[in-house]
Tab-separated table of C-alpha atoms in Angstrom:
chain	number	residue	atom	x	y	z
A	13	UNK	CA	-80.496	69.807	72.472
A	14	UNK	CA	-82.024	71.985	75.197
A	15	UNK	CA	-78.775	72.814	77.002
A	16	UNK	CA	-80.421	74.328	80.059
A	17	UNK	CA	-82.625	71.278	80.520
A	18	UNK	CA	-79.627	68.971	80.030
A	19	UNK	CA	-77.683	70.953	82.623
A	20	UNK	CA	-80.605	70.767	85.068
A	21	UNK	CA	-80.909	67.014	84.541
A	22	UNK	CA	-77.163	66.567	85.089
A	23	UNK	CA	-77.340	68.366	88.424
A	24	UNK	CA	-80.533	66.735	89.674
A	25	UNK	CA	-80.052	63.197	88.350
A	26	UNK	CA	-76.270	62.705	88.562
A	27	UNK	CA	-74.684	65.207	90.915
A	28	UNK	CA	-77.161	65.779	93.735
A	29	UNK	CA	-77.821	62.012	94.234
A	30	UNK	CA	-74.050	61.549	94.600
A	31	UNK	CA	-74.160	63.478	97.872
A	32	UNK	CA	-73.148	66.817	96.392
A	33	UNK	CA	-75.432	69.013	98.490
A	34	UNK	CA	-73.420	72.217	98.949
A	35	UNK	CA	-75.726	74.904	97.499
A	36	UNK	CA	-72.761	77.017	96.352
A	37	UNK	CA	-71.360	74.108	94.325
A	38	UNK	CA	-74.761	73.288	92.822
A	39	UNK	CA	-75.411	76.916	91.927
A	40	UNK	CA	-71.976	77.205	90.344
A	41	UNK	CA	-72.571	74.152	88.155
A	42	UNK	CA	-75.719	75.788	86.823
A	43	UNK	CA	-73.799	78.955	85.897
A	44	UNK	CA	-70.425	77.804	84.509
A	45	UNK	CA	-71.113	76.376	81.042
A	46	UNK	CA	-69.609	72.904	81.041
A	47	UNK	CA	-70.299	72.484	77.327
A	48	UNK	CA	-67.914	75.360	76.537
A	49	UNK	CA	-65.054	73.307	78.026
A	50	UNK	CA	-65.833	70.077	76.170
A	51	UNK	CA	-64.057	69.464	72.838
A	52	UNK	CA	-66.157	70.403	69.826
A	53	UNK	CA	-66.354	66.768	68.695
A	54	UNK	CA	-67.805	65.742	72.072
A	55	UNK	CA	-69.998	68.718	73.033
A	56	UNK	CA	-73.082	66.504	72.903
A	57	UNK	CA	-71.554	64.465	75.742
A	58	UNK	CA	-70.945	67.448	78.040
A	59	UNK	CA	-73.748	66.504	80.440
A	60	UNK	CA	-73.458	62.716	80.217
A	61	UNK	CA	-72.248	60.671	83.204
A	62	UNK	CA	-68.928	59.705	81.611
A	63	UNK	CA	-65.332	60.772	81.072
A	64	UNK	CA	-64.909	62.862	77.908
A	65	UNK	CA	-61.759	62.309	75.796
A	66	UNK	CA	-59.581	65.402	75.489
A	67	UNK	CA	-56.526	64.169	73.605
A	68	UNK	CA	-54.781	61.275	71.966
A	69	UNK	CA	-53.783	59.569	75.218
A	70	UNK	CA	-56.342	57.472	77.080
A	71	UNK	CA	-55.659	59.317	80.356
A	72	UNK	CA	-56.411	62.746	78.857
A	73	UNK	CA	-60.049	63.129	79.864
A	74	UNK	CA	-62.576	65.470	81.406
A	75	UNK	CA	-63.751	63.620	84.516
A	76	UNK	CA	-67.441	62.759	84.888
A	77	UNK	CA	-69.634	65.637	86.152
A	78	UNK	CA	-70.489	63.985	89.482
A	79	UNK	CA	-66.802	63.301	90.209
A	80	UNK	CA	-65.772	66.881	89.454
A	81	UNK	CA	-68.622	68.234	91.553
A	82	UNK	CA	-67.761	66.111	94.555
A	83	UNK	CA	-64.046	66.923	94.343
A	84	UNK	CA	-64.979	70.602	94.358
A	85	UNK	CA	-67.232	70.083	97.363
A	86	UNK	CA	-64.424	68.329	99.270
A	87	UNK	CA	-62.087	71.297	98.716
A	88	UNK	CA	-64.474	73.604	100.619
A	89	UNK	CA	-62.953	76.693	99.026
A	90	UNK	CA	-63.121	80.190	100.466
A	91	UNK	CA	-62.906	83.507	98.610
A	92	UNK	CA	-59.467	84.176	100.092
A	93	UNK	CA	-57.971	80.821	99.005
A	94	UNK	CA	-54.938	80.449	96.779
A	95	UNK	CA	-55.330	77.219	94.777
A	96	UNK	CA	-52.964	74.884	92.939
A	97	UNK	CA	-54.728	72.860	90.229
A	98	UNK	CA	-52.790	69.875	88.845
A	99	UNK	CA	-53.885	68.459	85.495
A	100	UNK	CA	-55.630	71.392	83.787
A	101	UNK	CA	-57.284	69.316	81.075
A	102	UNK	CA	-60.041	71.402	79.479
A	103	UNK	CA	-59.851	74.056	82.207
A	104	UNK	CA	-63.360	73.385	83.559
A	105	UNK	CA	-62.304	72.597	87.130
A	106	UNK	CA	-60.005	75.613	87.153
A	107	UNK	CA	-62.943	77.770	86.064
A	108	UNK	CA	-65.162	76.391	88.830
A	109	UNK	CA	-62.485	76.962	91.461
A	110	UNK	CA	-61.775	80.476	90.198
A	111	UNK	CA	-65.360	81.432	91.020
A	112	UNK	CA	-64.873	80.316	94.637
A	113	UNK	CA	-61.255	81.290	95.348
A	114	UNK	CA	-58.931	84.275	95.039
A	115	UNK	CA	-56.586	82.741	92.458
A	116	UNK	CA	-55.804	79.451	90.714
A	117	UNK	CA	-52.471	78.289	89.322
A	118	UNK	CA	-53.137	75.363	86.971
A	119	UNK	CA	-50.377	73.016	85.793
A	120	UNK	CA	-50.661	70.838	82.672
A	121	UNK	CA	-47.971	68.582	81.159
A	122	UNK	CA	-49.431	68.631	77.632
A	123	UNK	CA	-48.839	71.950	75.858
A	124	UNK	CA	-51.768	71.452	73.462
A	125	UNK	CA	-54.198	70.893	76.330
A	126	UNK	CA	-52.819	73.874	78.221
A	127	UNK	CA	-53.330	76.097	75.175
A	128	UNK	CA	-56.892	74.878	74.676
A	129	UNK	CA	-57.691	75.330	78.362
A	130	UNK	CA	-56.350	78.864	78.252
A	131	UNK	CA	-58.573	79.595	75.264
A	132	UNK	CA	-61.596	78.073	77.006
A	133	UNK	CA	-60.998	80.131	80.138
A	134	UNK	CA	-60.529	83.326	78.160
A	135	UNK	CA	-63.740	82.705	76.231
A	136	UNK	CA	-65.584	82.121	79.513
A	137	UNK	CA	-64.251	85.380	80.942
A	138	UNK	CA	-62.327	83.682	83.755
A	139	UNK	CA	-59.372	85.883	84.689
A	140	UNK	CA	-58.176	84.482	88.035
A	141	UNK	CA	-56.554	81.382	86.490
A	142	UNK	CA	-52.944	81.142	85.329
A	143	UNK	CA	-52.254	78.082	83.151
A	144	UNK	CA	-48.681	76.810	82.988
A	145	UNK	CA	-47.096	73.929	81.059
A	146	UNK	CA	-45.328	72.050	83.844
A	147	UNK	CA	-44.967	68.728	85.627
A	148	UNK	CA	-47.448	68.960	88.469
A	149	UNK	CA	-46.036	66.071	90.489
A	150	UNK	CA	-43.655	68.431	92.294
A	151	UNK	CA	-46.155	71.259	92.531
A	152	UNK	CA	-45.034	74.873	92.354
A	153	UNK	CA	-43.131	75.603	95.548
A	154	UNK	CA	-41.944	79.015	94.372
A	155	UNK	CA	-45.569	80.120	93.999
A	156	UNK	CA	-46.833	78.603	97.266
A	157	UNK	CA	-47.892	77.955	99.848
A	158	UNK	CA	-51.429	77.089	98.772
A	159	UNK	CA	-54.669	76.915	100.723
A	160	UNK	CA	-55.977	74.145	98.468
A	161	UNK	CA	-54.439	71.683	96.006
A	162	UNK	CA	-56.512	69.587	93.599
A	163	UNK	CA	-55.281	66.613	91.567
A	164	UNK	CA	-57.533	66.109	88.530
A	165	UNK	CA	-56.930	62.391	88.180
A	166	UNK	CA	-55.559	59.477	90.129
A	167	UNK	CA	-52.156	58.823	91.672
A	168	UNK	CA	-50.680	55.782	93.392
A	169	UNK	CA	-49.690	57.967	96.322
A	170	UNK	CA	-49.594	61.671	97.147
A	171	UNK	CA	-46.049	63.087	96.885
A	172	UNK	CA	-44.723	64.556	100.120
A	173	UNK	CA	-43.531	67.572	98.124
A	174	UNK	CA	-47.134	68.573	97.471
A	175	UNK	CA	-48.167	68.267	101.104
A	176	UNK	CA	-45.311	70.568	102.109
A	177	UNK	CA	-46.787	73.258	99.838
A	178	UNK	CA	-50.031	73.451	101.840
A	179	UNK	CA	-50.651	76.251	104.304
A	180	UNK	CA	-51.602	75.228	107.837
A	181	UNK	CA	-55.313	74.534	107.484
A	182	UNK	CA	-54.857	73.847	103.766
A	183	UNK	CA	-56.466	70.884	101.991
A	184	UNK	CA	-55.263	68.565	99.242
A	185	UNK	CA	-57.860	66.484	97.379
A	186	UNK	CA	-56.911	63.587	95.089
A	187	UNK	CA	-58.038	60.161	93.939
A	188	UNK	CA	-55.524	57.678	95.312
A	189	UNK	CA	-54.899	53.973	94.803
A	190	UNK	CA	-54.983	51.312	92.112
A	191	UNK	CA	-57.775	49.767	90.089
A	192	UNK	CA	-60.219	48.300	90.823
A	193	UNK	CA	-60.421	50.252	94.080
A	194	UNK	CA	-59.325	53.867	94.371
A	195	UNK	CA	-60.493	56.337	96.987
A	196	UNK	CA	-61.064	60.060	97.066
A	197	UNK	CA	-58.539	61.295	99.606
A	198	UNK	CA	-58.601	64.563	101.538
A	199	UNK	CA	-55.410	65.568	103.374
A	200	UNK	CA	-55.604	68.540	105.741
A	201	UNK	CA	-52.490	70.175	107.161
A	202	UNK	CA	-53.049	70.734	110.870
A	203	UNK	CA	-49.605	72.132	111.740
A	204	UNK	CA	-46.106	72.301	110.289
A	205	UNK	CA	-45.620	68.599	110.949
A	206	UNK	CA	-49.073	67.019	111.261
A	207	UNK	CA	-51.689	66.050	108.694
A	208	UNK	CA	-55.122	64.435	108.859
A	209	UNK	CA	-56.280	62.125	106.061
A	210	UNK	CA	-59.826	61.015	105.279
A	211	UNK	CA	-61.098	58.808	102.434
A	212	UNK	CA	-64.766	59.741	102.098
A	213	UNK	CA	-65.760	57.858	98.917
A	214	UNK	CA	-64.665	55.398	96.224
A	215	UNK	CA	-63.870	56.514	92.699
A	216	UNK	CA	-61.653	55.310	89.838
A	217	UNK	CA	-59.972	57.807	87.514
A	218	UNK	CA	-57.214	57.800	84.878
A	219	UNK	CA	-53.648	58.368	86.028
A	220	UNK	CA	-52.145	61.844	86.034
A	221	UNK	CA	-48.964	62.271	84.000
A	222	UNK	CA	-45.619	62.608	85.783
A	223	UNK	CA	-46.429	60.918	89.078
A	224	UNK	CA	-44.220	57.990	90.029
A	225	UNK	CA	-45.625	54.508	90.495
A	226	UNK	CA	-44.356	52.383	93.393
A	227	UNK	CA	-42.074	49.575	92.312
A	228	UNK	CA	-43.798	46.204	92.091
A	229	UNK	CA	-42.117	42.881	92.714
A	230	UNK	CA	-42.460	40.223	90.022
A	231	UNK	CA	-41.868	36.530	90.523
């Protein structure tokens, strides 16, 4: 496989047509080697428009390239930003964010995934990411506040505890809702007590571990 050609095709045929037009994001995707963060058994799928399995559980996946790219674009990171990354997975999103921000704290519930992500990041020479085995649903208040928070998967609703860990002007990006219709959701903290929410596009994704589901009535 010509990896550089495959990477170019991924950007031009999957990512750019999905309204990812930020030149910094596109340039970054051409530099950070996605294939180095895919499991060895699935490296050939690194540039395919699909979720790549990472572990035994069905929800342990590397999200499709176009989804990751657009989530990154929505975060609109700055070099001074302190980022909380929830659901480390393979570490690829943490690596991308580390190139745009000052620091990234990445939380992963599965110890085996956290260890593999740490190895991937070390191999890629990414030093601004700290990977921690932890339940991300409550964030990391002692390490906050954060300028940006990313949820690498879907949730039924965004916990209030995470929103309280945003700085004023900070952004949280997640995929929220239930199948068959989930929406990318961007929450911006405008002041201590006010937030603005937008839902710019539709996207389904596997559930993140540890986040509560609303109770459902049965008849």
